[in-house]
Short mmCIF file of C-alpha atoms and ligand atoms in Angstrom, two decimals:
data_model
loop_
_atom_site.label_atom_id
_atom_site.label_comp_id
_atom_site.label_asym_id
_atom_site.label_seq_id
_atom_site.Cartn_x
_atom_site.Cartn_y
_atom_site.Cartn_z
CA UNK A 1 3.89 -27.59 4.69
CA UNK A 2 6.77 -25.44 3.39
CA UNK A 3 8.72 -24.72 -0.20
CA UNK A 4 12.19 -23.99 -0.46
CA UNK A 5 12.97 -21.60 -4.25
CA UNK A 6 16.33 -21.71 -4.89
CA UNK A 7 17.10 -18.38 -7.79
CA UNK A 8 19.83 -19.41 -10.42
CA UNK A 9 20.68 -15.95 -11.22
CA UNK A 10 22.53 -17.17 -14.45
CA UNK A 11 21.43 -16.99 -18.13
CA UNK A 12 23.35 -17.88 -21.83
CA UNK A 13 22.37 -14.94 -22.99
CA UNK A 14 19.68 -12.44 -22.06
CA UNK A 15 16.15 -12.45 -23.96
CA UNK A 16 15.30 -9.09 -25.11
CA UNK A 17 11.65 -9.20 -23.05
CA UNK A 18 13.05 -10.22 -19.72
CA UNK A 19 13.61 -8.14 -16.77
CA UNK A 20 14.15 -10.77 -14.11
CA UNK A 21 17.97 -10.78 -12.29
CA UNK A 22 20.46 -13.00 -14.36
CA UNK A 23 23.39 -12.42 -15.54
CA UNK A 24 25.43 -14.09 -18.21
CA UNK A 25 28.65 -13.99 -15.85
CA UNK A 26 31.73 -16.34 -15.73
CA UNK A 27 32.07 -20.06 -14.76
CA UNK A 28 34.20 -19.17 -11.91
CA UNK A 29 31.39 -16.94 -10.58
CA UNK A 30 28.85 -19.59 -10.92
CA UNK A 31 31.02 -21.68 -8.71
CA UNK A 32 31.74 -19.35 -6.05
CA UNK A 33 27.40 -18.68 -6.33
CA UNK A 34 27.05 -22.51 -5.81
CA UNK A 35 29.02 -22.86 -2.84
CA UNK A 36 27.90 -20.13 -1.37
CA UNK A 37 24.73 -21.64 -1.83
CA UNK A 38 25.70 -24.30 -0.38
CA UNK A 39 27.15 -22.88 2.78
CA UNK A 40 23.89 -20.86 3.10
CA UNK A 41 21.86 -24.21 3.16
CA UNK A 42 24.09 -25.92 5.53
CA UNK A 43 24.25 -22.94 8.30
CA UNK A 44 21.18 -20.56 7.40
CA UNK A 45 23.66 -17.75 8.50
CA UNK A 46 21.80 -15.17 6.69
CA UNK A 47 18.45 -15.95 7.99
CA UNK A 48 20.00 -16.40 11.20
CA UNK A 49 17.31 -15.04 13.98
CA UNK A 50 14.35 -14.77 11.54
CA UNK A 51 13.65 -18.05 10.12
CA UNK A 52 15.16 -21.83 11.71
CA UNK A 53 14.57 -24.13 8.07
CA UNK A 54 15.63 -27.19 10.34
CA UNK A 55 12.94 -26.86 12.25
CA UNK A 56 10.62 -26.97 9.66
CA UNK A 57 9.17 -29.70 7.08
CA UNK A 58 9.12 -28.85 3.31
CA UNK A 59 7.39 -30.80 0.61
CA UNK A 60 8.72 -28.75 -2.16
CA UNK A 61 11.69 -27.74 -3.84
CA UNK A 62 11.64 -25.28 -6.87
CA UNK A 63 14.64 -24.45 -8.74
CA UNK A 64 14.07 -21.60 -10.84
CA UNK A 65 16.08 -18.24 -13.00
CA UNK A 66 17.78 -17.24 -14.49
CA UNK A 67 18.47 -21.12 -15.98
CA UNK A 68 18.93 -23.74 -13.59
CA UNK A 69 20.12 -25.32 -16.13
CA UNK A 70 23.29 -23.46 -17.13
CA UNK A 71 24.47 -25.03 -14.21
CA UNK A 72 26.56 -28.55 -14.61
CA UNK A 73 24.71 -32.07 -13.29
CA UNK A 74 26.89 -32.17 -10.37
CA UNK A 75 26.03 -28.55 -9.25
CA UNK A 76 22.40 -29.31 -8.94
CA UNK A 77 23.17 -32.40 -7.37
CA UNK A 78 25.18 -30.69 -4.98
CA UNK A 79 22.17 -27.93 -4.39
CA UNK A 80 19.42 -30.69 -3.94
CA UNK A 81 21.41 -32.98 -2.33
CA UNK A 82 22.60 -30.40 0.36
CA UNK A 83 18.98 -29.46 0.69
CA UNK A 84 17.49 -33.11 1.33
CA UNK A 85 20.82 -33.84 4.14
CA UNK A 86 20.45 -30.58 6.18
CA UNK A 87 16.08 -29.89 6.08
CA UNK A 88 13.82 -32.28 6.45
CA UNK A 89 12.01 -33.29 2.88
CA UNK A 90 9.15 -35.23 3.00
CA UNK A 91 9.68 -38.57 0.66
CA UNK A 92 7.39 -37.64 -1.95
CA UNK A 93 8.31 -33.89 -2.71
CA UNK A 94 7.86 -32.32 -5.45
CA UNK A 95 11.08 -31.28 -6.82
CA UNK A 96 11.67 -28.62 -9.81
CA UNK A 97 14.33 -27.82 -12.16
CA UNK A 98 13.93 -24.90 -14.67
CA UNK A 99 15.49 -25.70 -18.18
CA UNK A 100 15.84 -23.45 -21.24
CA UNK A 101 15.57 -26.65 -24.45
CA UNK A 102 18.88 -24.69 -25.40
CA UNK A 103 21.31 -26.45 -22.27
CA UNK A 104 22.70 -29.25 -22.48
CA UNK A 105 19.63 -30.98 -20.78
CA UNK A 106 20.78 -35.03 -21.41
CA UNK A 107 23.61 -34.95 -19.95
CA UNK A 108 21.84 -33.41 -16.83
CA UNK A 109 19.49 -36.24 -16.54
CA UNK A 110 21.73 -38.67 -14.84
CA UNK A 111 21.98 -36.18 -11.67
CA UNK A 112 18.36 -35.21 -11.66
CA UNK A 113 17.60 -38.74 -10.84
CA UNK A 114 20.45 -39.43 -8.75
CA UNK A 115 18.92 -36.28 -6.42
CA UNK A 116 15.60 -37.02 -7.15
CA UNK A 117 14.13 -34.09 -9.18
CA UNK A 118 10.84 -35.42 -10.39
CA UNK A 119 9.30 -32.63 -12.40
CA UNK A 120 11.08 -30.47 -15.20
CA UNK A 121 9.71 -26.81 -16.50
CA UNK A 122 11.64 -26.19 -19.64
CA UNK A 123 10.83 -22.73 -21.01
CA UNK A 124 9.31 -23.33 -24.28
CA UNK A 125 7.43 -19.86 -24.75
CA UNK A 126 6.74 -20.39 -28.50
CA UNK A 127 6.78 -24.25 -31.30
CA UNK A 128 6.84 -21.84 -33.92
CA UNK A 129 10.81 -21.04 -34.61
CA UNK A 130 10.53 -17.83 -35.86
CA UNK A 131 8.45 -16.87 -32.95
CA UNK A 132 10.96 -18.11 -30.55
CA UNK A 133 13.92 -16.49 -32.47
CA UNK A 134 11.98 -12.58 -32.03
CA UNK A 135 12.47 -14.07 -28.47
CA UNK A 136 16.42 -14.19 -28.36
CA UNK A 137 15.20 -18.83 -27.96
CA UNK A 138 17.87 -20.32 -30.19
CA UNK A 139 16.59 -23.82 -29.75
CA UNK A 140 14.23 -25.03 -32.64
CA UNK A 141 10.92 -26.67 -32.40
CA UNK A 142 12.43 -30.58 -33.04
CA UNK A 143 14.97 -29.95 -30.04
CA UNK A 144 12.10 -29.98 -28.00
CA UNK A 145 10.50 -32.67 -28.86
CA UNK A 146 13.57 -34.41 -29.10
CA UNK A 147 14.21 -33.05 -25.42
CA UNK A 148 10.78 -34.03 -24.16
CA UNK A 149 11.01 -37.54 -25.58
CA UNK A 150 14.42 -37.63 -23.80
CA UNK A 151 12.85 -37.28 -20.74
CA UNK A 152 10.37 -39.65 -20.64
CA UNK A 153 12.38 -42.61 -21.93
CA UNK A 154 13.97 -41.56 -17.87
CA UNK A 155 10.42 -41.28 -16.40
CA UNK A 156 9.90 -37.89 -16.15
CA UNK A 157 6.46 -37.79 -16.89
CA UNK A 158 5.87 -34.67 -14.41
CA UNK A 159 6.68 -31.90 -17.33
CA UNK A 160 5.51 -28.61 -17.85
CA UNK A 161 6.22 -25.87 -20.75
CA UNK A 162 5.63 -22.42 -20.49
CA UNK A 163 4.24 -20.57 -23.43
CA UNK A 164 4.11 -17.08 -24.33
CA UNK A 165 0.82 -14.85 -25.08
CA UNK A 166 1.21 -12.04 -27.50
CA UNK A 167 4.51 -12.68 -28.74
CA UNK A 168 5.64 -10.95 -31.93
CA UNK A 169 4.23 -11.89 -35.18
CA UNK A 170 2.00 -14.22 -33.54
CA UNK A 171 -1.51 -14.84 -35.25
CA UNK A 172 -4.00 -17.23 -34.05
CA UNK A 173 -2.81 -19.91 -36.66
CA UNK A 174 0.61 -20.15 -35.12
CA UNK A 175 -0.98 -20.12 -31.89
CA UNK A 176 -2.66 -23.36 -32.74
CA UNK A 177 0.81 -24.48 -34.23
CA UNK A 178 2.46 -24.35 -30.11
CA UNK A 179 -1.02 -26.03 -29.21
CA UNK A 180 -1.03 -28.32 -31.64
CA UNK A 181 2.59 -29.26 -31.14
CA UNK A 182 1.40 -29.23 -26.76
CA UNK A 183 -1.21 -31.89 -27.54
CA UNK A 184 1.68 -34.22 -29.24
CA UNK A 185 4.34 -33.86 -26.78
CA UNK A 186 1.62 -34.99 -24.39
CA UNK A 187 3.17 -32.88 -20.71
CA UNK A 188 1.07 -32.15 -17.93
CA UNK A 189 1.09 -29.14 -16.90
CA UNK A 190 1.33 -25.62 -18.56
CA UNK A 191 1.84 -22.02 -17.80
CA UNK A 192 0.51 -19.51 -20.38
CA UNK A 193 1.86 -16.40 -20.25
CA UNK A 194 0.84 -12.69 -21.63
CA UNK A 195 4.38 -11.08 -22.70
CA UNK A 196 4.20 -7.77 -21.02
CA UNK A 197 6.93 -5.35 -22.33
CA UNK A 198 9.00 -4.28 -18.80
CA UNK A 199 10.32 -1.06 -19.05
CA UNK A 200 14.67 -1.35 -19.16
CA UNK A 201 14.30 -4.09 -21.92
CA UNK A 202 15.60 -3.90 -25.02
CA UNK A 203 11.74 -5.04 -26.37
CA UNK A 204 10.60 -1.44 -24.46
CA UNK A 205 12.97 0.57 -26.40
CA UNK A 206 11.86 -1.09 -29.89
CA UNK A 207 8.15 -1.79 -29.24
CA UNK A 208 7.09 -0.04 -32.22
CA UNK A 209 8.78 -2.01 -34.45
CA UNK A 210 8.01 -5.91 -33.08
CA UNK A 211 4.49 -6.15 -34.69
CA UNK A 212 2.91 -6.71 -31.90
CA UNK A 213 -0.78 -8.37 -31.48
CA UNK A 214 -3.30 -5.71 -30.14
CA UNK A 215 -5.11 -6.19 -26.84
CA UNK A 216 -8.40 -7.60 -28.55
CA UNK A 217 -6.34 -10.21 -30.31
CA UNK A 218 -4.18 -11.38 -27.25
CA UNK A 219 -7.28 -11.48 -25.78
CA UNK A 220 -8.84 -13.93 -28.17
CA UNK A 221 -5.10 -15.84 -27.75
CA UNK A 222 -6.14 -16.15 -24.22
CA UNK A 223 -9.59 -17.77 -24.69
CA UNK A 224 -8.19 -19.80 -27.60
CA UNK A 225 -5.59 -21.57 -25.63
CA UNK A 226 -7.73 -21.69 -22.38
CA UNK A 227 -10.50 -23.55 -24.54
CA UNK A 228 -8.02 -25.43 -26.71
CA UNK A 229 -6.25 -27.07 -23.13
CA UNK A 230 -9.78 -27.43 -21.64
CA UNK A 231 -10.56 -29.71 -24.69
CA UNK A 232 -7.50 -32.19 -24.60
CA UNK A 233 -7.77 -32.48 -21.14
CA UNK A 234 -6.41 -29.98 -18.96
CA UNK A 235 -7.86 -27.86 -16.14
CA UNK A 236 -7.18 -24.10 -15.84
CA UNK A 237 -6.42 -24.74 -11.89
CA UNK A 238 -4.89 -21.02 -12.20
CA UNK A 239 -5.25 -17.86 -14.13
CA UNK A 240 -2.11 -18.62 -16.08
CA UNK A 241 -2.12 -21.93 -15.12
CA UNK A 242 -3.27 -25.87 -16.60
CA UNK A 243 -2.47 -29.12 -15.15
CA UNK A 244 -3.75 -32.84 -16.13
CA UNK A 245 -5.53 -34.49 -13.15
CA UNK A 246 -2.92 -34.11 -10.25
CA UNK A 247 -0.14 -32.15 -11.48
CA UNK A 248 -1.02 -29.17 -11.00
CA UNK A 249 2.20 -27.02 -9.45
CA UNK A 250 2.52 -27.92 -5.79
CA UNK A 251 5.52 -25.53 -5.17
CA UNK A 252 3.80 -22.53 -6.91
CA UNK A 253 0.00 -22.86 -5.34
CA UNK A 254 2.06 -22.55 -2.04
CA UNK A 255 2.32 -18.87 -3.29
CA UNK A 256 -1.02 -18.37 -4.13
CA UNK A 257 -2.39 -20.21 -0.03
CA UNK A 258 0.09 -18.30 1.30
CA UNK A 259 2.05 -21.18 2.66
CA UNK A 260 5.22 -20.54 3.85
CA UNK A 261 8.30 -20.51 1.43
CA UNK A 262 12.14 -19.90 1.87
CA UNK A 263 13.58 -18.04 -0.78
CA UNK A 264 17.41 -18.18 -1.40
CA UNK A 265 19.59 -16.35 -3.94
CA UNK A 266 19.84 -12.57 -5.27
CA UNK A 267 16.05 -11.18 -5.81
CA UNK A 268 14.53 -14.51 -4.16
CA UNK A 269 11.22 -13.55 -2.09
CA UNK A 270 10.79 -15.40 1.20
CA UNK A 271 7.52 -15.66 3.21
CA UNK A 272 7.78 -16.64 6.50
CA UNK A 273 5.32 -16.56 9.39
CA UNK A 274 3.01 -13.46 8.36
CA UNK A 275 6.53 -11.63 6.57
CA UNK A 276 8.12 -11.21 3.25
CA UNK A 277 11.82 -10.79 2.87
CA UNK A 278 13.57 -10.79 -0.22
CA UNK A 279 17.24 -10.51 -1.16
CA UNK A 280 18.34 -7.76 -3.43
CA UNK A 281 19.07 -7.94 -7.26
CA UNK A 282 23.00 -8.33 -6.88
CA UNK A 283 24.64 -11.54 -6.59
CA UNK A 284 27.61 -9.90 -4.47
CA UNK A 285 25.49 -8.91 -1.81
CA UNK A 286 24.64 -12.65 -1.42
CA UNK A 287 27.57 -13.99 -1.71
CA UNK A 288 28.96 -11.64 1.43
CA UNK A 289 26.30 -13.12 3.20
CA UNK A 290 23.83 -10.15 3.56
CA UNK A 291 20.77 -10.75 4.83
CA UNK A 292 17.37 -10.52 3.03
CA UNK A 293 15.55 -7.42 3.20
CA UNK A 294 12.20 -7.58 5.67
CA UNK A 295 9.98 -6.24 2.96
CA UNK A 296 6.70 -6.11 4.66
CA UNK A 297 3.58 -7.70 6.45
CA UNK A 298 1.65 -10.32 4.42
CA UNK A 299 -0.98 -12.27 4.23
CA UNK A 300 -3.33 -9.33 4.90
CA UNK A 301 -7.20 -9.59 3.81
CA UNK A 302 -6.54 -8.30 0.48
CA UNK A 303 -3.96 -10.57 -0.47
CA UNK A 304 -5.90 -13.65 0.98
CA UNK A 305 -8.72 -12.34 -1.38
CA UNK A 306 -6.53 -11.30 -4.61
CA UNK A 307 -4.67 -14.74 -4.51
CA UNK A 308 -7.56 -16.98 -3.33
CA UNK A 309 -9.30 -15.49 -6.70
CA UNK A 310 -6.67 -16.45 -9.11
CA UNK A 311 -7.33 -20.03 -8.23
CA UNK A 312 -10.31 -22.08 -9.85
CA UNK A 313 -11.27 -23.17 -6.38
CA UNK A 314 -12.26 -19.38 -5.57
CA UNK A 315 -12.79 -17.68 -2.59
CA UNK A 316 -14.50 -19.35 0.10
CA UNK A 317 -16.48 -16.90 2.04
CA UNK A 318 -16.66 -18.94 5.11
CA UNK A 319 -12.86 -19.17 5.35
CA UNK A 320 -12.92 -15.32 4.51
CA UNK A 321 -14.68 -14.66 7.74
CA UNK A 322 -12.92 -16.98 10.13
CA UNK A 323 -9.93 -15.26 9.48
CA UNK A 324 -11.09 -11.67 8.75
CA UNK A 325 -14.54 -11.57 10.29
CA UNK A 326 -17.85 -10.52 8.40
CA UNK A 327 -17.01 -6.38 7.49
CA UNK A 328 -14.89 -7.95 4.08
CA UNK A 329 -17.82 -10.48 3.39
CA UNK A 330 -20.51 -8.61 3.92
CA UNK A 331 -18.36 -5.77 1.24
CA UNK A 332 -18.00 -8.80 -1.40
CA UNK A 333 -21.55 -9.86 -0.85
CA UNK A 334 -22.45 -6.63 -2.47
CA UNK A 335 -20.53 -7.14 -5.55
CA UNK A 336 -21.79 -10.32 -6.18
CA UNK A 337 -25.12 -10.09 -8.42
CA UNK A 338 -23.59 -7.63 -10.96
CA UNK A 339 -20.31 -9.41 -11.52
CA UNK A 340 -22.57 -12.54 -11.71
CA UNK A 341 -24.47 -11.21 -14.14
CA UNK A 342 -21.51 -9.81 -15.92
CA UNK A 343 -20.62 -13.55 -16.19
CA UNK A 344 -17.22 -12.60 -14.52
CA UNK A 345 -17.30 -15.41 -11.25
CA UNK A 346 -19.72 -18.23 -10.60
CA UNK A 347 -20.54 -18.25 -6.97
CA UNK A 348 -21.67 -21.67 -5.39
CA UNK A 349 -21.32 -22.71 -2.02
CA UNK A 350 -20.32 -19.87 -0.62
CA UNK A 351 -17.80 -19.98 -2.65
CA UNK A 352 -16.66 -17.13 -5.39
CA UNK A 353 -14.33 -18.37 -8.14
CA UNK A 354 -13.76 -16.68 -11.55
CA UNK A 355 -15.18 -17.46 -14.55
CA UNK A 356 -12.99 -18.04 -18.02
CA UNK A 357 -13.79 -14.04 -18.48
CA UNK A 358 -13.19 -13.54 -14.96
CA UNK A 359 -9.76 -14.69 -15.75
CA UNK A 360 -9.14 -12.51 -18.56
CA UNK A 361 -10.46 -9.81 -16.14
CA UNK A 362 -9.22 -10.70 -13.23
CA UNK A 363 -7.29 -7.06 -12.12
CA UNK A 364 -10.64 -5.22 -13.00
CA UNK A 365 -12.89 -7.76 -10.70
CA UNK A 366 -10.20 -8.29 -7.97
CA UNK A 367 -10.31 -4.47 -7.45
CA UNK A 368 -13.65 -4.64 -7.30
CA UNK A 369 -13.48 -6.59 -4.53
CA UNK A 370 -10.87 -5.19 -2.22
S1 SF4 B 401 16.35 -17.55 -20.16
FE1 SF4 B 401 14.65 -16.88 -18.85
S2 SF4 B 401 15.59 -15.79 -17.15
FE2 SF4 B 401 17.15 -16.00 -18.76
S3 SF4 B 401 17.04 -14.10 -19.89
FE3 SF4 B 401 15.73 -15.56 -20.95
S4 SF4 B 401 13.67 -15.25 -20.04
FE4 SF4 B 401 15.17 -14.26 -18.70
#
């Protein structure tokens, strides 16, 4: 089955860590962005000769930034909507809006269910305000809740937060403080991630000064929050990754089976049959219909075996040599007994999955590997 990503190349404002493409441009260009959008859904003009999406069946939908949500309710109805009359959608898809808790998120609710989005990832990063202020968040920690709340009094029950690793001034006790306030909201699914300073950001220029946690520590944060989740019920399905029973991310484990995906919108990645594409970082090259970029071959051996291994359900060595043969086996076999013994993957059934230091690991004994 096939995802469609839609990238919302729009922000408020631009948080001092981030390097992904938004900008914090005009309404009018938002507008012309959504109908070109639009037009690009309804004729598939720039994929025209590589990829036919009305051929295919997707069972997910993933709106992500930028902010999805800096958009108005009717132009995300419009996006969905579009989507589910030109493709075909299976009836239970999983469909995903972004949200920064800063947008105007209730009065977006109304056309979320009118186009049936049916799981929300608002961009939390941090309950503890002053921790979300060093990261340019002005939302505070009772608009959240207040947010969340919102939400399920309309039935979204499918909600994830993503939370932030390392962040400035962040100790262990305010760790448990975002924890603490994740076990009352009560969501399903969350994505932990380890702020890495990008070069180009204004947090690269001023590193110095942001009193940063060392390594060690964020390490600690890591094990902290993967035990904490582990205890109120959540499995670590992925290395940044928890879910409750069933909701784990169906759009984003696409990525990591290599399942096909369309990808629409400045720097959205596509892969399609065995090949990546992706569209460049500038919204005026999409909206003069460019094509994407071919990028390169996927779905190699190495990538089967670097993204099988950041899932909890591992490697499976049988798979591994149906579609490689035995030479890449045989070369993992080898590794085996010392990064067992390292307690850095569990191997059972022919099957090599990482351990909770494995995670934490996981460059050093992926490499080993390929
Ligand atoms: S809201 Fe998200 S995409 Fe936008 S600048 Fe902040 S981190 Fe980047």
């Amino acid at each position: 089955m096939n995802g469609i990503y839609i990238h919302i190349p729009f922000c408020r404002s631009k948080c001092p860590y981030c390097d992904f493409y938004s900008l914090t441009k005009s309404i009018d260009l938002q507008r012309l962005y959504v109908s070109s959008l639009i037009d690009e859904i309804k004729t598939g003009k720039r994929f025209k000769g590589i990829f036919d999406a009305k051929q295919k069946i997707f069972d997910t939908i993933y709106l992500g930034g930028g902010t999805p949500s800096v958009l108005s309710g009717k132009d995300i109805y419009n996006i969905i909507s579009t989507i589910k009359e030109n493709y075909k959608i299976t009836e239970k898809a999983e469909i995903t809006v972004e949200c920064n808790p800063n947008s105007d998120i209730q009065s977006l609710i109304p056309y979320f269910k009118k186009c049936g989005v049916n799981r929300i990832s608002l961009g939390m990063q941090s309950a503890v305000d002053i921790e979300r202020k060093k990261l340019g968040r002005s939302s505070d920690k009772q608009r959240i809740f207040d947010i969340i709340n919102e939400l399920k009094r309309n039935d979204f029950d499918n909600i994830s937060l993503d939370i932030m690793l390392g962040v400035p001034h962040q100790t262990l006790d305010t760790l448990k403080e975002t924890l603490d306030f994740i076990k009352e909201c009560d969501v399903k699914h969350i994505s932990a991630y380890i702020l890495n300073i990008e070069e180009n950001t204004p947090f690269y220029k001023m590193q110095d000064k942001l009193n940063l946690p060392d390594e060690n520590t964020v390490c600690d944060f890591y094990e902290f929050t993967s035990d904490y989740l582990k205890n109120i019920g959540f499995t670590h399905y992925e290395i940044s990754n928890f879910a409750k029973e069933g909701y784990e991310s169906r759009h984003n484990t696409k990525y990591w089976l290599l399942n096909d995906y369309l990808g629409l919108g400045p720097s959205a990645h596509s892969f399609i049959n065995g090949k990546r594409y992706y569209f460049e970082n500038d919204i005026n090259l999409f909206l003069n219909g460019t094509p994407p970029v071919f990028d390169c071959d996927g779905g190699d051996e190495e990538e089967f075996i670097m993204l099988r291994l950041r899932l909890k359900q591992g490697l499976d060595l049988d798979e591994l040599n149906i579609k490689y043969g035995e030479t890449p086996v045989k070369r993992i076999m080898k590794k085996v007994p010392f990064l067992q013994e390292q307690d850095l993957i569990d191997f059972e059934n022919n099957i090599i999955s990482l351990t909770e230091k494995g995670f934490l690991l996981s460059n050093t004994v992926i490499s080993e590997f390929i």
